[in-house]
mmCIF file of C-alpha atoms in Angstrom:
data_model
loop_
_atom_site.group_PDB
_atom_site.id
_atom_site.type_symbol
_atom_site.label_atom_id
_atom_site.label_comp_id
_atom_site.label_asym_id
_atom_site.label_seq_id
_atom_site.Cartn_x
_atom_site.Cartn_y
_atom_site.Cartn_z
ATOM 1 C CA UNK A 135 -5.600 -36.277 12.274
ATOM 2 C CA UNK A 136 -4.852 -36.181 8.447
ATOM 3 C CA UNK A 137 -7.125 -33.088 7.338
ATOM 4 C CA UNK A 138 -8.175 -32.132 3.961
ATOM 5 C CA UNK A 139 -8.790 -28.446 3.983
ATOM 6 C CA UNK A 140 -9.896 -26.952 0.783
ATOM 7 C CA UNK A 141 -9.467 -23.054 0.101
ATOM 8 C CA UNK A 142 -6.239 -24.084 1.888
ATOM 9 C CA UNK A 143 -4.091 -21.320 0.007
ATOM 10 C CA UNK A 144 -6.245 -18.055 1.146
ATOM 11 C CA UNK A 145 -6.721 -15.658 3.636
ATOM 12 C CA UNK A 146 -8.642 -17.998 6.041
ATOM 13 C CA UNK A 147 -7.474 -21.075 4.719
ATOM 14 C CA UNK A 148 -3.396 -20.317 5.436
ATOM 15 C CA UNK A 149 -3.877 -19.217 8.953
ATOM 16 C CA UNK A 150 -6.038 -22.959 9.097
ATOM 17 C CA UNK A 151 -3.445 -25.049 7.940
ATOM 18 C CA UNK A 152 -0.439 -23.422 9.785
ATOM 19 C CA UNK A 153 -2.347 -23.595 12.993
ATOM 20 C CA UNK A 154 -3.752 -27.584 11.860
ATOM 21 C CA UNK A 155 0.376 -28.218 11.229
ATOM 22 C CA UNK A 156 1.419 -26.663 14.684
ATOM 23 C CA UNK A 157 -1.164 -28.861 16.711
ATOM 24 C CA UNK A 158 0.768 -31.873 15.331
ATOM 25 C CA UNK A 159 -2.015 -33.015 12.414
ATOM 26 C CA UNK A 160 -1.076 -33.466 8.763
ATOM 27 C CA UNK A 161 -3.205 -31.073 6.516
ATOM 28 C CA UNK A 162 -3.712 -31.736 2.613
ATOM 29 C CA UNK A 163 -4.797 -28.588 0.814
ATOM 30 C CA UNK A 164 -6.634 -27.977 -2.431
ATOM 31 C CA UNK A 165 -4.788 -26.299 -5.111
ATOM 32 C CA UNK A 166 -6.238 -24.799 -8.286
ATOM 33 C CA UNK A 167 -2.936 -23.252 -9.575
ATOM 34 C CA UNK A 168 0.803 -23.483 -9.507
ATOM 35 C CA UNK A 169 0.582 -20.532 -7.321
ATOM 36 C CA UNK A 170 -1.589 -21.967 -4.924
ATOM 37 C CA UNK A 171 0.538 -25.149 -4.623
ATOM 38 C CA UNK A 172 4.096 -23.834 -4.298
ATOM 39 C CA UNK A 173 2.022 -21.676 -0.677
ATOM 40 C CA UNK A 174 0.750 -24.895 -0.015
ATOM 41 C CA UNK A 175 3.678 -27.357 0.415
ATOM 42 C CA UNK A 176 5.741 -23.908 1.841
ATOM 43 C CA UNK A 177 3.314 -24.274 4.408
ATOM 44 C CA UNK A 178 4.573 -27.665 4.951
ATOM 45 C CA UNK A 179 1.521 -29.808 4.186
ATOM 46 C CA UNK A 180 0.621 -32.023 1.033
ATOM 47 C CA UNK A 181 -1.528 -31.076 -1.998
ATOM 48 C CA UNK A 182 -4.007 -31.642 -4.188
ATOM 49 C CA UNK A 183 -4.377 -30.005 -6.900
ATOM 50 C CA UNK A 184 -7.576 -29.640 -8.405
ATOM 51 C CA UNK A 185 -10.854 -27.291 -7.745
ATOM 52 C CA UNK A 186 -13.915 -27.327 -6.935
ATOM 53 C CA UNK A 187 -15.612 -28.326 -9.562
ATOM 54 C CA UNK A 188 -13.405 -31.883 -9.521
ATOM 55 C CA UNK A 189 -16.113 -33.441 -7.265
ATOM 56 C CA UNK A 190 -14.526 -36.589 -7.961
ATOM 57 C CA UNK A 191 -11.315 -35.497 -6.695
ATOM 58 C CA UNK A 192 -12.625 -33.498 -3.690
ATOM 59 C CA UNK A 193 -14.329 -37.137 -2.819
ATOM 60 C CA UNK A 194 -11.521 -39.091 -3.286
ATOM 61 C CA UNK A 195 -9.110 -36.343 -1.257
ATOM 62 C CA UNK A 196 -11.759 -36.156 1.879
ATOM 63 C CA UNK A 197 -12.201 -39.987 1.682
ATOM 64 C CA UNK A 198 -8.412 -40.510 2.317
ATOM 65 C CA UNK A 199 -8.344 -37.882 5.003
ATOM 66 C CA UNK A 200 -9.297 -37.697 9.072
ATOM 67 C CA UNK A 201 -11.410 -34.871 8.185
ATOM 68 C CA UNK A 202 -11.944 -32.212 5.700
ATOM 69 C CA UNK A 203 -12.328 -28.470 6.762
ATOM 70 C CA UNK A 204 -14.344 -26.822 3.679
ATOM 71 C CA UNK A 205 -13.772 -22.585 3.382
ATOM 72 C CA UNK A 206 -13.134 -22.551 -0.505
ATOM 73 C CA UNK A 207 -16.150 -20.796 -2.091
ATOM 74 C CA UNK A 208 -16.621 -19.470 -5.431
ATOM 75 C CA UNK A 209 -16.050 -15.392 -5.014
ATOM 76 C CA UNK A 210 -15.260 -15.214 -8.706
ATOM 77 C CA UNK A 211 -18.838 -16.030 -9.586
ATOM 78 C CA UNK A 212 -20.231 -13.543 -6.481
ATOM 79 C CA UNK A 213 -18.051 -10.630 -7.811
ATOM 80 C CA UNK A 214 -19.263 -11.129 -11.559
ATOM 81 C CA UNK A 215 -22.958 -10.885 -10.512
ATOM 82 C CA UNK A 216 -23.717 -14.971 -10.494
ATOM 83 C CA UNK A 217 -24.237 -15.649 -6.713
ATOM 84 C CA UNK A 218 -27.067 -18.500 -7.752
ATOM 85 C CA UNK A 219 -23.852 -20.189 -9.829
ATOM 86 C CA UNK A 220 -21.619 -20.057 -6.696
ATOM 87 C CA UNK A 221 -24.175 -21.275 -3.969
ATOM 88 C CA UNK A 222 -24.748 -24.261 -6.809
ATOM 89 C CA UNK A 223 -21.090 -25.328 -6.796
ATOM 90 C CA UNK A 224 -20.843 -24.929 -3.095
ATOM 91 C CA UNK A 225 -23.999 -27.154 -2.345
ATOM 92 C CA UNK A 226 -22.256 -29.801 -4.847
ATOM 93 C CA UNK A 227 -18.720 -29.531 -2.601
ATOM 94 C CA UNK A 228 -20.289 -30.351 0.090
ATOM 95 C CA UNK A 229 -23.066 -32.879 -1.421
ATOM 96 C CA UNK A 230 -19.455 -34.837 -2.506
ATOM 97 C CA UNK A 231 -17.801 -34.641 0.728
ATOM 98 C CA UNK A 232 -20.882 -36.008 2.362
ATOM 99 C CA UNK A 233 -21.106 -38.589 0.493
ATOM 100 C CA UNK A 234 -17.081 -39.574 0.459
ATOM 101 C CA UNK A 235 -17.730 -39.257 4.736
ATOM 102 C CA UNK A 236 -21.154 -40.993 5.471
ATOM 103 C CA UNK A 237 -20.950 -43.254 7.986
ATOM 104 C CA UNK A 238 -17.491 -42.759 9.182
ATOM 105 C CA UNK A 239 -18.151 -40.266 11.480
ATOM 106 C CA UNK A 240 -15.473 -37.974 10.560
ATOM 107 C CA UNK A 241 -15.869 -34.519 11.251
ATOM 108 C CA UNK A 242 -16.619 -32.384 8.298
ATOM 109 C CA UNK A 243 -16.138 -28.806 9.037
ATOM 110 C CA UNK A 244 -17.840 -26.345 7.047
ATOM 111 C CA UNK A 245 -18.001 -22.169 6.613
ATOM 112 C CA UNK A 246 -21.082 -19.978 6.879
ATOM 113 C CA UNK A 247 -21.236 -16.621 8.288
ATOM 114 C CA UNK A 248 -22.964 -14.390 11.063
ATOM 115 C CA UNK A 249 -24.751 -12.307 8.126
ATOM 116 C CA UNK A 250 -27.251 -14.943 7.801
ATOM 117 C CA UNK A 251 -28.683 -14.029 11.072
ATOM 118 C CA UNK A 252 -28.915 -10.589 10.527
ATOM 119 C CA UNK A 253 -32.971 -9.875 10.593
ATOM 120 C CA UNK A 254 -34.391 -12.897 12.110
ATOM 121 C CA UNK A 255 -33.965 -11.680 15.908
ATOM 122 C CA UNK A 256 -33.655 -8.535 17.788
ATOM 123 C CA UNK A 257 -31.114 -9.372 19.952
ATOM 124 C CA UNK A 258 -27.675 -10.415 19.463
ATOM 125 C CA UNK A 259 -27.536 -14.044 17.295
ATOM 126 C CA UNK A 260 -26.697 -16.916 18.902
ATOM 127 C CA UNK A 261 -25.423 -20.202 17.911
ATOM 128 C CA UNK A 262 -28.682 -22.053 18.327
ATOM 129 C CA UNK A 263 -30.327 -19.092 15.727
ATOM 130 C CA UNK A 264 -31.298 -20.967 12.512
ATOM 131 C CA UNK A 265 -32.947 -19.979 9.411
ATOM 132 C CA UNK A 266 -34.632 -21.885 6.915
ATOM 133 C CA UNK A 267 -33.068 -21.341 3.780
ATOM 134 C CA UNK A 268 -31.737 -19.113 1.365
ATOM 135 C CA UNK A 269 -28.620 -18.350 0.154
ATOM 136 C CA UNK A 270 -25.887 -19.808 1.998
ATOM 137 C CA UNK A 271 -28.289 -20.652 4.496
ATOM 138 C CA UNK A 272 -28.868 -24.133 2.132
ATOM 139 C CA UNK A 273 -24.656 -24.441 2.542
ATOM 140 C CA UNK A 274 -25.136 -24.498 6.229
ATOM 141 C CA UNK A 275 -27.927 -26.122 6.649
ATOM 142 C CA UNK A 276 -27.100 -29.272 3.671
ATOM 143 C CA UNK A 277 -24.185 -29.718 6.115
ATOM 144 C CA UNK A 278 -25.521 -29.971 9.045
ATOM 145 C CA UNK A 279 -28.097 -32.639 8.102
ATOM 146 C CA UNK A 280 -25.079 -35.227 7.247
ATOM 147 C CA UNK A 281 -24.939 -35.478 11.319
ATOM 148 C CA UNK A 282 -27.899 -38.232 10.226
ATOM 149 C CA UNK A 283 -25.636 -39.821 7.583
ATOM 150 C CA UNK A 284 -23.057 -40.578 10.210
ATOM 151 C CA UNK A 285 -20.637 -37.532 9.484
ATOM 152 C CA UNK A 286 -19.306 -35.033 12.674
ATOM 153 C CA UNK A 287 -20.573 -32.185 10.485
ATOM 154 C CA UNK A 288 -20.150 -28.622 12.128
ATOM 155 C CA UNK A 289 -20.341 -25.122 10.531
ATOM 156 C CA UNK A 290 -18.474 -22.078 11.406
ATOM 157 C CA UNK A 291 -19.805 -18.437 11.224
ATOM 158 C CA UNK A 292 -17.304 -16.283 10.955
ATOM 159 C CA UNK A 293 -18.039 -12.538 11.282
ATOM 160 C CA UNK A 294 -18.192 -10.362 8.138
ATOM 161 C CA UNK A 295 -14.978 -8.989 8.656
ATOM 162 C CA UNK A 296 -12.432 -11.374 9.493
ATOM 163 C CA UNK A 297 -8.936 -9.089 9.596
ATOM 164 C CA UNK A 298 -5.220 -9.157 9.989
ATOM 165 C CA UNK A 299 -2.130 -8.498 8.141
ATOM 166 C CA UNK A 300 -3.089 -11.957 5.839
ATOM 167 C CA UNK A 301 -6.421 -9.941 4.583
ATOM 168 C CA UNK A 302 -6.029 -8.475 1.069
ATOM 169 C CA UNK A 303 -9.304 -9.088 -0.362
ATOM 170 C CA UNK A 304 -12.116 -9.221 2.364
ATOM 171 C CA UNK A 305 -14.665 -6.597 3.090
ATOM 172 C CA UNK A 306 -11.526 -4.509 4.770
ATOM 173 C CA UNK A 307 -9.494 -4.383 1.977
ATOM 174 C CA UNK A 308 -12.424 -3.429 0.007
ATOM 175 C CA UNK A 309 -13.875 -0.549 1.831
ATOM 176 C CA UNK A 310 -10.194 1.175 2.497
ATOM 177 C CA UNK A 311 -9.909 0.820 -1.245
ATOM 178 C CA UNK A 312 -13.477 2.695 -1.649
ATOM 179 C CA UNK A 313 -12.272 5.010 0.780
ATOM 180 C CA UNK A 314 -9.045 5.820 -0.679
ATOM 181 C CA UNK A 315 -10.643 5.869 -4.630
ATOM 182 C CA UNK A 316 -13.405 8.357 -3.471
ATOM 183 C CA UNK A 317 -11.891 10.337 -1.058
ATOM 184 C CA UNK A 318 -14.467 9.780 2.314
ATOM 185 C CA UNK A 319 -15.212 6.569 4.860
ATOM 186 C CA UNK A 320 -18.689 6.492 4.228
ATOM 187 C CA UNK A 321 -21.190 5.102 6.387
ATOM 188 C CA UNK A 322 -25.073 4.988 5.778
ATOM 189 C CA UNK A 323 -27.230 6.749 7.440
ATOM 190 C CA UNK A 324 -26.148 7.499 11.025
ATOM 191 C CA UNK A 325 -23.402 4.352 10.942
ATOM 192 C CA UNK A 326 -24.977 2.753 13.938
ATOM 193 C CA UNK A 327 -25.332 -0.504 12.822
ATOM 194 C CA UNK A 328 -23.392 -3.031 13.940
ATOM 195 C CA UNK A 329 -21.036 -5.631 12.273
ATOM 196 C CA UNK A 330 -19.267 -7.932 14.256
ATOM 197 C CA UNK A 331 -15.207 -9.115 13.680
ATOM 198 C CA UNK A 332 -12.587 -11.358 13.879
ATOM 199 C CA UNK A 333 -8.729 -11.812 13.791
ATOM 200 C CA UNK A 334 -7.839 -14.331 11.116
ATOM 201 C CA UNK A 335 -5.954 -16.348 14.133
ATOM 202 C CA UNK A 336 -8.730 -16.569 15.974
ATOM 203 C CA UNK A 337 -11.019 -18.097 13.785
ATOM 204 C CA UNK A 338 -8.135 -20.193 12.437
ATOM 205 C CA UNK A 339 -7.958 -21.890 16.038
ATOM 206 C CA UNK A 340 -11.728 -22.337 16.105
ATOM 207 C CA UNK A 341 -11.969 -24.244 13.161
ATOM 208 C CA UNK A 342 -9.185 -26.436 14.372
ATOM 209 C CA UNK A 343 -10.993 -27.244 17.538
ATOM 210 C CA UNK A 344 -14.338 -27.517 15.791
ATOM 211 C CA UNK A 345 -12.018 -30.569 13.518
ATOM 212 C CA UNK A 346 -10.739 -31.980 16.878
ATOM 213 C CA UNK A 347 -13.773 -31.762 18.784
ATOM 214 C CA UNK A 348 -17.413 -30.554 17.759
ATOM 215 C CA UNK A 349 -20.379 -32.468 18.373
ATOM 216 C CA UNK A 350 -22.244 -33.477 15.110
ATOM 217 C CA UNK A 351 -24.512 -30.871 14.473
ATOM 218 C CA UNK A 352 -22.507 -27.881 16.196
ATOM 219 C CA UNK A 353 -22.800 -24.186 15.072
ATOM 220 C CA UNK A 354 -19.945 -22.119 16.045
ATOM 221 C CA UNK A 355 -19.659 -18.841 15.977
ATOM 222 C CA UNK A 356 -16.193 -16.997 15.010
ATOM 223 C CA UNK A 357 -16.899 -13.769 16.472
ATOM 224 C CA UNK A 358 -14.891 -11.689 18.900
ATOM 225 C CA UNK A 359 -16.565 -8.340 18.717
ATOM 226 C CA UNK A 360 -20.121 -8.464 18.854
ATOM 227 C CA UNK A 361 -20.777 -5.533 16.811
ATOM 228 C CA UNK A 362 -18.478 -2.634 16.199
ATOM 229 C CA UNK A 363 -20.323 0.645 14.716
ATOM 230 C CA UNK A 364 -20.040 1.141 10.948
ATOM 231 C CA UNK A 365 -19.140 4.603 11.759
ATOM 232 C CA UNK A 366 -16.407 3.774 14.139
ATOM 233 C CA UNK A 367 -14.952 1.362 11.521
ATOM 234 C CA UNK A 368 -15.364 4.506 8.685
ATOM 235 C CA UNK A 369 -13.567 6.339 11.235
ATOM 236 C CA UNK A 370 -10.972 4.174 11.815
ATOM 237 C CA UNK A 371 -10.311 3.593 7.915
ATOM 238 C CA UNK A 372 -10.551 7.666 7.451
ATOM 239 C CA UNK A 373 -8.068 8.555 9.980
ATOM 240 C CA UNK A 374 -5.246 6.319 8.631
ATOM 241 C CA UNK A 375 -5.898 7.176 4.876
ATOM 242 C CA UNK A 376 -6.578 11.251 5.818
ATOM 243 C CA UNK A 377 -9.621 11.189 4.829
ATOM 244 C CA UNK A 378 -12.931 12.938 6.567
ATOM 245 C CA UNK A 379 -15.408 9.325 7.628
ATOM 246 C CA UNK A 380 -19.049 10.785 6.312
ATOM 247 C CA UNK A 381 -22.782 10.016 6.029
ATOM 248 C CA UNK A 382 -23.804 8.171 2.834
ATOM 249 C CA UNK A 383 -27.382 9.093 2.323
ATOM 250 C CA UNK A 384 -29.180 5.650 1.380
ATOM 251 C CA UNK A 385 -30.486 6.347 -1.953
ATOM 252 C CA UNK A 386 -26.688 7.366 -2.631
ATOM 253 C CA UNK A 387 -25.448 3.796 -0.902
ATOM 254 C CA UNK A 388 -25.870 1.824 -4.659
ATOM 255 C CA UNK A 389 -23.442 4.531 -6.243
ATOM 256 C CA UNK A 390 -20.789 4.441 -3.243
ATOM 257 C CA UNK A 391 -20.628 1.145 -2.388
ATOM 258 C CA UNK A 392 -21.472 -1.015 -5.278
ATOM 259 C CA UNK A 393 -22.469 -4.499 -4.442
ATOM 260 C CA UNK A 394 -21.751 -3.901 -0.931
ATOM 261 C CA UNK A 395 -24.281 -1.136 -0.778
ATOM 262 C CA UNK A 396 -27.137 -3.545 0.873
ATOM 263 C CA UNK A 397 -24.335 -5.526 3.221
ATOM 264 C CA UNK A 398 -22.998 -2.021 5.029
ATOM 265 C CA UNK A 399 -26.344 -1.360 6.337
ATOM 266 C CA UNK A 400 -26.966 -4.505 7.527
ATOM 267 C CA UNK A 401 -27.413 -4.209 11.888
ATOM 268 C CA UNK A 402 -25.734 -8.155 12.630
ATOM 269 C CA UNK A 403 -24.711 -7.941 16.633
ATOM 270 C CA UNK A 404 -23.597 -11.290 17.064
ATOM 271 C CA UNK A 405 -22.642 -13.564 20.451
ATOM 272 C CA UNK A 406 -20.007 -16.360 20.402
ATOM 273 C CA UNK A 407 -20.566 -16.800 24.384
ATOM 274 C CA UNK A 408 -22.121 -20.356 23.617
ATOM 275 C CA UNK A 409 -18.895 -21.091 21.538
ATOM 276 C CA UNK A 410 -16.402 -19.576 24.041
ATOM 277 C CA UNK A 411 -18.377 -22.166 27.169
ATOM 278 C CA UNK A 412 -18.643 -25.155 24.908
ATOM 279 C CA UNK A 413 -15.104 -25.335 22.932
ATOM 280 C CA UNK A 414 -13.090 -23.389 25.431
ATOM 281 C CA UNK A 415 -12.396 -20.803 23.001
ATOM 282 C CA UNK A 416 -10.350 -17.380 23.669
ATOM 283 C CA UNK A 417 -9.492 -14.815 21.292
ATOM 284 C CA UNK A 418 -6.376 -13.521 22.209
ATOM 285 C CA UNK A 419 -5.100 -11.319 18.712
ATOM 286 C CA UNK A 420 -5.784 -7.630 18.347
ATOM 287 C CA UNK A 421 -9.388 -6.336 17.498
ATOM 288 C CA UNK A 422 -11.287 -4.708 14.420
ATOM 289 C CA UNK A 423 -9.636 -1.104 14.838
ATOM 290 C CA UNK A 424 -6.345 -1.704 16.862
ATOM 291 C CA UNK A 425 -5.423 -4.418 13.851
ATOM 292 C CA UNK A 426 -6.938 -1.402 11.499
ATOM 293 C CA UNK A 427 -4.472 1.302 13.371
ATOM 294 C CA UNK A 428 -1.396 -1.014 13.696
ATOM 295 C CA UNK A 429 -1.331 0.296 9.370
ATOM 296 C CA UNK A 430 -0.644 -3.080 7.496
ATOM 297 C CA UNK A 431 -3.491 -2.732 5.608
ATOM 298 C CA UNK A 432 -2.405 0.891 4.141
ATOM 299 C CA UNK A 433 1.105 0.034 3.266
ATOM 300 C CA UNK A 434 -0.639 -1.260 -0.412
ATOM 301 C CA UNK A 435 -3.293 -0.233 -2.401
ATOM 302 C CA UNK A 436 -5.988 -2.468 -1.900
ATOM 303 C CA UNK A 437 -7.843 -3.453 -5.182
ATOM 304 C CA UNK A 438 -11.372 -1.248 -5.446
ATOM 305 C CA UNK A 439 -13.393 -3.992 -6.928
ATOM 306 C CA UNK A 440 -17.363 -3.078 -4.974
#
């Protein structure tokens, strides 16, 4: 397959393409910046430069291609307070890949996450949990109704924390930087909520297979912890900076956290058994706190930007 994979220069996005190039497909990424196209062709595949707001060079790019794989998103606008502007350029990404793929029945491969689910069951989410809307709910679910335009459109939901030594600006990065800036691991509360995780390898595979393979219509879920503790993972982060892990009460959680304050109380247990049976999928890289313990993410100063 020739695979257009946008976001194909970050965290997620480099683990994609290297595993898309070692199954034998030719990947062309999206570049924004000289930066981002020198990693791009190191990687070994093509590029196109341009970003997201190009839509007629994101539709011209995913009509030449096998398949696109979308996981570029707008973080710049989430971290400067405009989440509304970010969803808006995401629902126009994929409005312009839809279009560019209707009626080929390529696969169109597209990013969520397990966060949405959080609240709408009490029990672990599944991959047949929807929601209505919301958010990037509308993402996921503007996707998935191209299956009726004649496009193999799939989402994937990774977990909130998606880790390993290629992470320097998720939610890890960002809470050991809290950590380290304010001297405790907090956790709210009593810490018992749950978030689930993923090695960046992992998911990288299951996106690949979700390109090869997934049904029009398909939810996968990226997830291979259910839910680790927030307390274990304050503990974890605590022990390796030499700091004490401790309770944040939750009127404090605004002034610790920042804009993470509502996320690190959020309880989102999540299954991938329906993935694992239906895609033969196997995570096989270290977990949450054994990838926390092995110390690659304390050998910098992560960036405290909550």
């Amino acid at each position: 397959m020739r695979v257009f994979v946008t976001g194909a220069s970050g965290h997620i996005g480099s683990a994609v393409v290297a595993e898309l190039l070692g199954a034998g497909h030719q990947v062309v990424g999206l570049a924004k910046s000289d930066g981002s196209a020198a990693k791009v062709r190191a990687a070994g595949a093509e590029v196109h430069r341009g970003d997201l707001d190009d839509l007629a060079g994101i539709r011209e790019a995913a009509a030449g291609a096998d398949g696109v794989i979308h996981l570029a998103f707008r973080h710049d606008l989430v971290y400067a307070g405009d989440m509304e502007g970010a969803l808006k350029v995401d629902l126009a990404v994929i409005e312009a890949i839809g279009g560019a793929l209707e009626g080929t029945g390529k696969a169109f491969v597209g990013t969520s996450g397990t966060m949405m689910l959080a609240g709408i069951t009490d029990r672990p989410g599944t991959e047949d949990d929807t929601a209505p809307g919301g958010g990037r709910v509308d993402a996921e679910n503007k996707l998935i109704a191209l299956a009726g335009r004649g496009v193999r459109a799939s989402v994937v939901r990774p977990a909130p924390i998606v880790h390993s030594d290629l992470d320097t600006q998720g939610f890890a990065p960002v809470l050991i930087g809290l950590a380290r800036d304010k001297g405790v691991a907090g956790y709210v509360g009593d810490g018992a909520n749950r978030w689930p995780a993923v090695n960046t390898y992992d998911a990288a595979t299951l996106f690949r297979l979700a390109a090869e393979s997934a049904p029009a219509g398909s939810r996968l879920h990226a997830v291979a912890e259910e839910g680790i503790p927030f307390r274990e993972l304050a503990a974890a982060i605590g022990r390796n900076l030499g700091v004490p892990a401790a309770r944040i009460a939750p009127e404090q959680a605004a002034e610790h956290f920042g804009f993470l304050a509502g996320a690190v109380q959020v309880d989102n247990p999540t299954s991938s058994e329906l993935t694992r049976q239906r895609f033969g999928w196997t995570p096989t890289h270290p977990g949450l706190i054994a990838d926390i313990d092995e110390g690659h993410y304390f050998r910098s100063a992560p960036a405290v930007t909550a």
